[in-house]
Amino acid sequence: MAGINLLPWREAARKKSQQQFVMSIVGAVAVGVLAVGAGYTYMEGRISYQESRNAYIQAEIKRLDKTLEEIKTLDANKKALLDRIAVIEKLQSTRPGIVHLFDEMVNALPKGLYLTHLVQEENKIKLEGKAESSARVSSYMNRLNASPWLSSSDLNTIKVDPKDDKSRLRSFKLNVNQLLTQAGDKESENGN
């Protein structure tokens, strides 16, 4: 037995073992490269899919932003139209007010009193005139307060002009409020 040389067999086994080791390393590297490549491809696909979803969402957001702008424009137009309608309704409800105002002022005017100046600022009316006596001014104020279209007459001044000795007329200034809401209510009641 001593004469058998086992070295070539060991060497062949060692080479075979080295080849198997290199092959397993190469196989492991190939499997690793394939796994990394597959993972990279999968992740690139997922990223591409997510980017397409993001692009779709961005496009929808832009479309909705345009829709919101249209809605805001429509809301602004609606508000403007509602404001116009409110103004028209207010004008319609107060339209007969001036007629009733002059009618009531003439009906309430006592003899011996006349108006020289009338100014209307919204619902407040400033009157100036001349009267034969203070009692006539008081009577006029009472008649104005009794009117369904006027209220709250308020005397500012009453005085005798010292230059006018002959007539001795008293100049007066008073304020009165016009009741437009009652005017609209009475008109609607008369219409029904």
Short mmCIF file of C-alpha atoms in Angstrom, two decimals:
data_model
loop_
_atom_site.label_atom_id
_atom_site.label_comp_id
_atom_site.label_asym_id
_atom_site.label_seq_id
_atom_site.Cartn_x
_atom_site.Cartn_y
_atom_site.Cartn_z
CA MET A 1 0.00 0.00 0.00
CA ALA A 2 2.78 2.20 0.46
CA GLY A 3 3.39 2.20 -3.21
CA ILE A 4 0.04 3.81 -4.21
CA ASN A 5 0.18 7.49 -4.89
CA LEU A 6 -3.08 9.19 -3.94
CA LEU A 7 -1.89 12.72 -4.78
CA PRO A 8 -3.33 12.95 -8.29
CA TRP A 9 -6.69 11.80 -7.00
CA ARG A 10 -6.58 14.34 -4.18
CA GLU A 11 -5.53 16.97 -6.58
CA ALA A 12 -8.35 16.08 -8.94
CA ALA A 13 -10.79 16.14 -6.00
CA ARG A 14 -9.43 19.49 -4.90
CA LYS A 15 -9.82 20.90 -8.45
CA LYS A 16 -13.31 19.52 -8.64
CA SER A 17 -14.10 21.02 -5.24
CA GLN A 18 -12.66 24.38 -6.34
CA GLN A 19 -14.66 24.25 -9.55
CA GLN A 20 -17.79 23.49 -7.58
CA PHE A 21 -17.00 26.35 -5.22
CA VAL A 22 -16.37 28.79 -8.08
CA MET A 23 -19.50 27.56 -9.82
CA SER A 24 -21.54 28.05 -6.64
CA ILE A 25 -20.05 31.54 -6.20
CA VAL A 26 -20.76 32.37 -9.84
CA GLY A 27 -24.25 30.92 -9.45
CA ALA A 28 -24.81 32.90 -6.25
CA VAL A 29 -23.55 36.08 -7.93
CA ALA A 30 -25.75 35.36 -10.96
CA VAL A 31 -28.75 34.70 -8.72
CA GLY A 32 -27.92 37.88 -6.76
CA VAL A 33 -27.58 39.92 -9.96
CA LEU A 34 -30.83 38.48 -11.25
CA ALA A 35 -32.54 39.20 -7.91
CA VAL A 36 -31.20 42.78 -7.86
CA GLY A 37 -32.18 43.22 -11.54
CA ALA A 38 -35.65 41.83 -10.88
CA GLY A 39 -35.99 44.02 -7.78
CA TYR A 40 -34.79 47.05 -9.73
CA THR A 41 -37.17 46.32 -12.59
CA TYR A 42 -40.05 45.77 -10.17
CA MET A 43 -39.29 49.00 -8.30
CA GLU A 44 -38.91 50.95 -11.57
CA GLY A 45 -42.30 49.59 -12.63
CA ARG A 46 -43.85 50.62 -9.31
CA ILE A 47 -42.24 54.09 -9.53
CA SER A 48 -43.45 54.48 -13.12
CA TYR A 49 -46.94 53.37 -12.09
CA GLN A 50 -46.98 55.80 -9.15
CA GLU A 51 -45.72 58.63 -11.38
CA SER A 52 -48.51 57.94 -13.86
CA ARG A 53 -51.01 58.00 -10.96
CA ASN A 54 -49.49 61.27 -9.71
CA ALA A 55 -49.72 62.76 -13.22
CA TYR A 56 -53.37 61.68 -13.39
CA ILE A 57 -54.05 63.23 -9.98
CA GLN A 58 -52.29 66.47 -11.00
CA ALA A 59 -54.35 66.61 -14.20
CA GLU A 60 -57.55 66.07 -12.19
CA ILE A 61 -56.49 68.74 -9.68
CA LYS A 62 -55.95 71.21 -12.54
CA ARG A 63 -59.36 70.29 -13.99
CA LEU A 64 -60.99 70.75 -10.57
CA ASP A 65 -59.17 74.07 -10.08
CA LYS A 66 -60.67 75.28 -13.35
CA THR A 67 -64.08 74.05 -12.20
CA LEU A 68 -63.61 75.85 -8.87
CA GLU A 69 -62.71 79.06 -10.71
CA GLU A 70 -65.86 78.69 -12.81
CA ILE A 71 -67.87 78.10 -9.62
CA LYS A 72 -66.34 81.19 -8.01
CA THR A 73 -67.19 83.21 -11.11
CA LEU A 74 -70.73 81.85 -11.06
CA ASP A 75 -71.02 82.63 -7.34
CA ALA A 76 -69.81 86.17 -7.95
CA ASN A 77 -72.32 86.54 -10.79
CA LYS A 78 -75.05 85.06 -8.59
CA LYS A 79 -74.21 87.47 -5.77
CA ALA A 80 -74.20 90.42 -8.19
CA LEU A 81 -77.56 89.32 -9.59
CA LEU A 82 -79.01 88.84 -6.09
CA ASP A 83 -77.77 92.31 -5.14
CA ARG A 84 -79.39 93.75 -8.24
CA ILE A 85 -82.61 91.89 -7.49
CA ALA A 86 -82.55 93.25 -3.93
CA VAL A 87 -82.07 96.79 -5.23
CA ILE A 88 -84.88 96.34 -7.74
CA GLU A 89 -87.16 94.88 -5.07
CA LYS A 90 -86.33 97.77 -2.76
CA LEU A 91 -87.04 100.26 -5.53
CA GLN A 92 -90.29 98.46 -6.33
CA SER A 93 -91.38 98.47 -2.70
CA THR A 94 -90.53 102.16 -2.24
CA ARG A 95 -91.80 103.32 -5.62
CA PRO A 96 -95.19 104.52 -4.37
CA GLY A 97 -93.48 106.07 -1.33
CA ILE A 98 -92.82 109.45 -2.96
CA VAL A 99 -96.43 109.70 -4.07
CA HIS A 100 -97.67 108.90 -0.59
CA LEU A 101 -95.11 111.30 0.88
CA PHE A 102 -96.35 114.29 -1.10
CA ASP A 103 -99.97 113.25 -0.68
CA GLU A 104 -99.62 113.02 3.11
CA MET A 105 -97.65 116.26 3.35
CA VAL A 106 -100.33 118.12 1.40
CA ASN A 107 -103.21 116.52 3.33
CA ALA A 108 -101.55 117.34 6.65
CA LEU A 109 -100.81 120.97 5.68
CA PRO A 110 -103.03 123.34 7.73
CA LYS A 111 -104.20 126.73 6.50
CA GLY A 112 -101.80 129.53 7.31
CA LEU A 113 -98.69 127.36 6.81
CA TYR A 114 -96.64 126.72 3.68
CA LEU A 115 -93.41 124.90 2.90
CA THR A 116 -90.44 126.61 1.30
CA HIS A 117 -87.89 123.81 1.24
CA LEU A 118 -87.95 119.99 1.31
CA VAL A 119 -84.93 117.65 1.30
CA GLN A 120 -85.09 113.85 1.51
CA GLU A 121 -82.09 111.79 2.62
CA GLU A 122 -83.08 108.12 2.53
CA ASN A 123 -86.02 107.92 4.97
CA LYS A 124 -85.40 111.26 6.69
CA ILE A 125 -87.14 114.37 5.35
CA LYS A 126 -86.07 117.90 6.28
CA LEU A 127 -88.79 120.52 5.93
CA GLU A 128 -88.54 124.29 6.04
CA GLY A 129 -91.46 126.66 5.81
CA LYS A 130 -93.37 129.63 7.18
CA ALA A 131 -96.44 129.68 9.41
CA GLU A 132 -98.76 132.34 10.81
CA SER A 133 -98.39 130.94 14.33
CA SER A 134 -96.56 128.32 16.36
CA ALA A 135 -99.88 126.53 16.88
CA ARG A 136 -100.10 125.86 13.13
CA VAL A 137 -96.63 124.28 13.18
CA SER A 138 -97.67 122.14 16.14
CA SER A 139 -100.87 121.13 14.33
CA TYR A 140 -98.85 120.23 11.23
CA MET A 141 -96.48 118.07 13.31
CA ASN A 142 -99.41 116.27 14.95
CA ARG A 143 -100.97 115.57 11.55
CA LEU A 144 -97.65 114.26 10.21
CA ASN A 145 -97.30 111.95 13.23
CA ALA A 146 -100.86 110.68 12.70
CA SER A 147 -100.07 109.72 9.10
CA PRO A 148 -99.48 106.00 8.40
CA TRP A 149 -96.65 106.96 6.03
CA LEU A 150 -94.77 109.43 8.26
CA SER A 151 -93.61 109.42 11.86
CA SER A 152 -91.36 111.05 14.45
CA SER A 153 -91.69 114.68 13.46
CA ASP A 154 -89.04 116.68 15.27
CA LEU A 155 -89.01 120.49 15.39
CA ASN A 156 -85.55 121.94 15.02
CA THR A 157 -86.20 125.69 15.07
CA ILE A 158 -89.05 128.15 14.98
CA LYS A 159 -88.38 131.90 14.91
CA VAL A 160 -89.83 135.20 13.84
CA ASP A 161 -87.87 137.16 11.26
CA PRO A 162 -87.19 140.61 12.85
CA LYS A 163 -86.94 142.26 9.40
CA ASP A 164 -90.45 141.18 8.43
CA ASP A 165 -92.66 143.43 10.63
CA LYS A 166 -95.75 143.32 8.44
CA SER A 167 -96.51 139.60 8.17
CA ARG A 168 -94.90 138.36 11.40
CA LEU A 169 -94.58 134.87 9.86
CA ARG A 170 -92.63 132.31 11.82
CA SER A 171 -89.91 130.39 9.99
CA PHE A 172 -89.59 126.78 11.07
CA LYS A 173 -87.44 123.75 10.36
CA LEU A 174 -88.49 120.22 11.22
CA ASN A 175 -87.53 116.66 10.43
CA VAL A 176 -89.86 113.74 9.82
CA ASN A 177 -89.25 110.06 9.02
CA GLN A 178 -90.90 108.31 6.09
CA LEU A 179 -92.21 104.80 6.81
CA LEU A 180 -91.50 102.86 3.64
CA THR A 181 -92.04 99.41 5.15
CA GLN A 182 -95.62 100.21 6.00
CA ALA A 183 -96.05 101.51 2.49
CA GLY A 184 -94.94 98.17 1.05
CA ASP A 185 -97.14 96.25 3.48
CA LYS A 186 -100.21 98.37 2.73
CA GLU A 187 -99.67 98.02 -1.01
CA SER A 188 -99.40 94.25 -0.74
CA GLU A 189 -102.54 94.12 1.42
CA ASN A 190 -104.43 96.26 -1.11
CA GLY A 191 -103.19 94.06 -3.95
CA ASN A 192 -104.50 90.89 -2.26
#
